[in-house]
Structures are given as C-alpha cells and as structure tokens.
Short mmCIF file of C-alpha atoms in Angstrom, two decimals:
data_model
loop_
_atom_site.label_atom_id
_atom_site.label_comp_id
_atom_site.label_asym_id
_atom_site.label_seq_id
_atom_site.Cartn_x
_atom_site.Cartn_y
_atom_site.Cartn_z
CA MET A 1 6.06 -19.34 44.68
CA ARG A 2 8.47 -18.45 42.59
CA MET A 3 11.15 -15.48 43.93
CA SER A 4 14.06 -13.86 41.20
CA LEU A 5 17.57 -14.32 42.05
CA CYS A 6 18.23 -10.63 43.45
CA CYS A 7 13.92 -10.68 45.54
CA LEU A 8 14.81 -10.68 49.04
CA THR A 9 16.23 -7.31 49.99
CA ALA A 10 14.32 -4.83 51.67
CA ALA A 11 15.85 -1.34 51.93
CA GLY A 12 17.57 -2.19 48.42
CA LEU A 13 22.02 -1.66 48.23
CA ALA A 14 22.60 1.58 50.02
CA VAL A 15 22.97 4.40 47.94
CA ALA A 16 26.27 5.41 49.54
CA CYS A 17 28.73 3.24 51.38
CA ALA A 18 29.95 5.19 54.24
CA GLY A 19 33.79 3.81 55.95
CA ALA A 20 33.51 2.36 59.37
CA GLU A 21 32.87 3.83 62.28
CA ASP A 22 34.53 1.30 64.95
CA PRO A 23 36.98 -0.63 63.55
CA ALA A 24 35.71 -3.57 66.32
CA ARG A 25 32.33 -2.94 64.73
CA ASP A 26 33.02 -3.41 61.59
CA SER A 27 34.84 -6.71 62.83
CA SER A 28 32.22 -8.04 64.13
CA LEU A 29 29.38 -7.27 61.71
CA ARG A 30 32.36 -9.52 58.33
CA ASP A 31 31.96 -12.17 61.62
CA ILE A 32 28.42 -12.59 61.38
CA GLY A 33 28.03 -11.52 57.70
CA ARG A 34 30.47 -14.42 56.74
CA ALA A 35 28.60 -17.10 60.04
CA HIS A 36 25.57 -16.09 58.27
CA THR A 37 26.42 -16.44 54.20
CA ALA A 38 27.34 -19.70 56.13
CA ARG A 39 23.89 -21.23 57.11
CA PHE A 40 22.90 -20.37 54.44
CA TYR A 41 24.77 -21.74 51.48
CA ALA A 42 24.26 -24.83 54.39
CA GLY A 43 20.66 -24.91 54.25
CA ASP A 44 20.89 -24.03 58.40
CA LEU A 45 17.81 -21.93 58.02
CA ASP A 46 16.08 -22.11 61.53
CA PRO A 47 18.25 -19.22 62.43
CA LEU A 48 18.10 -16.82 60.67
CA TRP A 49 14.58 -17.16 59.92
CA ALA A 50 14.45 -16.36 63.47
CA ARG A 51 16.61 -13.35 62.50
CA MET A 52 14.20 -11.38 60.06
CA THR A 53 11.79 -8.40 60.75
CA GLY A 54 9.92 -6.42 59.09
CA GLU A 55 9.36 -6.26 55.81
CA LEU A 56 12.57 -8.84 54.78
CA ALA A 57 10.01 -11.50 57.01
CA GLU A 58 6.82 -10.36 54.59
CA GLU A 59 8.03 -10.84 51.70
CA VAL A 60 10.10 -14.01 52.64
CA ARG A 61 7.18 -15.52 53.91
CA SER A 62 8.22 -17.75 55.73
CA LEU A 63 11.28 -20.42 55.65
CA GLU A 64 10.63 -22.36 53.11
CA GLY A 65 9.76 -19.57 51.63
CA LEU A 66 13.19 -18.32 52.44
CA ALA A 67 14.39 -22.59 51.85
CA GLU A 68 13.11 -21.67 47.27
CA PHE A 69 14.85 -19.22 47.30
CA LEU A 70 18.45 -20.99 48.64
CA ALA A 71 16.95 -23.62 45.92
CA GLU A 72 17.15 -20.17 43.00
CA VAL A 73 20.18 -19.48 43.61
CA SER A 74 21.70 -22.72 44.15
CA GLU A 75 20.19 -23.34 40.88
CA ILE A 76 21.18 -20.12 38.79
CA ALA A 77 24.44 -19.62 39.72
CA GLY A 78 25.51 -23.33 41.63
CA ARG A 79 28.07 -23.04 44.79
CA GLU A 80 30.43 -20.48 45.58
CA VAL A 81 34.12 -21.00 43.82
CA GLU A 82 36.13 -17.70 45.65
CA VAL A 83 35.21 -15.26 47.68
CA ILE A 84 36.56 -11.67 45.78
CA GLU A 85 35.54 -9.14 48.33
CA GLU A 86 34.03 -8.52 51.87
CA ARG A 87 32.71 -5.16 52.65
CA THR A 88 31.24 -3.84 56.15
CA PHE A 89 29.47 -0.27 55.99
CA ARG A 90 26.93 1.30 57.54
CA ALA A 91 24.13 3.76 56.42
CA ASP A 92 20.13 4.46 57.88
CA GLY A 93 21.46 2.41 61.34
CA VAL A 94 21.76 -0.25 59.90
CA GLY A 95 25.40 -1.80 59.62
CA TYR A 96 25.82 -4.00 56.25
CA TYR A 97 27.78 -6.84 55.20
CA LEU A 98 28.65 -6.80 51.95
CA ARG A 99 30.05 -9.98 50.07
CA THR A 100 30.81 -10.72 45.87
CA ALA A 101 32.06 -14.26 45.40
CA SER A 102 32.32 -16.05 42.22
CA PHE A 103 29.49 -18.94 41.74
CA ASP A 104 30.15 -21.61 39.71
CA LYS A 105 28.09 -20.23 36.17
CA LEU A 106 28.48 -16.29 37.42
CA ASP A 107 29.60 -13.49 40.06
CA VAL A 108 27.32 -13.07 42.82
CA HIS A 109 26.77 -9.84 44.64
CA VAL A 110 25.84 -11.53 48.90
CA GLN A 111 24.94 -8.82 51.13
CA TRP A 112 22.59 -9.02 55.06
CA GLY A 113 22.25 -5.91 56.90
CA PHE A 114 21.48 -6.29 60.52
CA ALA A 115 19.81 -3.86 63.01
CA GLU A 116 21.69 -2.70 66.71
CA ASP A 117 19.79 -5.77 68.01
CA ARG A 118 21.91 -8.55 65.10
CA ALA A 119 17.66 -8.99 63.13
CA ILE A 120 18.41 -9.08 60.63
CA VAL A 121 16.40 -6.96 58.30
CA ASP A 122 17.97 -6.37 54.87
CA PHE A 123 19.21 -10.43 52.92
CA PHE A 124 20.28 -10.24 48.72
CA VAL A 125 21.98 -12.74 46.62
CA ARG A 126 22.22 -10.48 43.24
CA PRO A 127 24.13 -11.16 40.25
CA VAL A 128 27.61 -8.62 40.13
CA GLU A 129 26.28 -6.52 36.68
CA THR A 130 29.28 -6.71 34.38
CA ALA A 131 29.89 -3.24 33.37
CA VAL A 132 29.18 -2.99 29.15
CA GLU A 133 31.96 -0.57 26.54
CA VAL A 134 29.98 1.33 24.61
CA GLU A 135 32.36 3.43 21.87
CA TYR A 136 30.83 7.06 21.51
CA ARG A 137 32.05 8.20 18.06
CA THR A 138 31.31 12.30 17.05
CA ILE A 139 28.31 11.54 13.75
CA THR A 140 28.24 15.98 13.86
CA ARG A 141 31.53 17.80 12.81
CA LEU A 142 31.37 20.07 15.28
CA ARG A 143 32.40 23.95 15.12
CA LEU A 144 32.67 26.89 16.87
CA PRO A 145 30.14 29.41 15.87
CA PHE A 146 32.95 32.77 15.91
#
C-alpha cells in the first residue's frame, strides 16, 4: 500500500484554531501528543493502532499500514532534528496537538486529534508548505474616470 506523506487524516487540519479553554487540558493534550509522537518515531505502533477509531482506522487499514506509513515518512523526511513549535487547540469537540518540526530533509507538521476518551480520531504527517513570494507589477496605466 503506497500512501502519500499527508494521507493519514480523518478530519484534516481545522480551519480555525481556537485558543485553549483549560490550561490543564492543554497540558494534557501536549503530553499525550508528545508521547504518541515519540511512540510513532520509535516504531512502537501497537498502542497507537489500538487507539485509532472510525475513518482514521479505515484509512490506515491495519497495523502493517501504519508501519508502512512510518517507513515512508522516514524515507521522505528523515529523522526529526528539532521541534520548531508545539501547540494545542480544540475544534468540533476534538482536542488537537500540532507539532512543527525540522527533519533531516524537510520541515513537517505532525498532528494528532483526540476524542474526549483520548481515542485517536485524527493523525497526519505532512510537509510544511513554504510561502511563495509574488511580485506584482501593474502593467496597465491606471487613471481615474474624472
């Protein structure tokens, strides 16, 4: 099974990132997100697969599918070198942990989404999109109509 680097997502990145409602809950999301990320990197996939639910589990298909995805991430991005930013937010009843990290070959976002019972409902690893600089130059002479 061949998956793209960003395919493991059930809900995708939320359009709007809401602020943390509860500092303790925010800290808990951060701790769980860090732990799951460390497990993923280390190849300790059994506990992660066991917590995946719904569309995400269907998309991953199996523990072997998750292992293939880890191998693909490692091949495309390399190993994590530095954490650039971590944040948590809530959207549509899901708590999210989003980590931006520098890898050997490129920068990536790692995101986990958790239901209230801490089941994994969303997960992706995707390259950070770089901004493209656009220079605009007016070609037509502009004049006021009066």
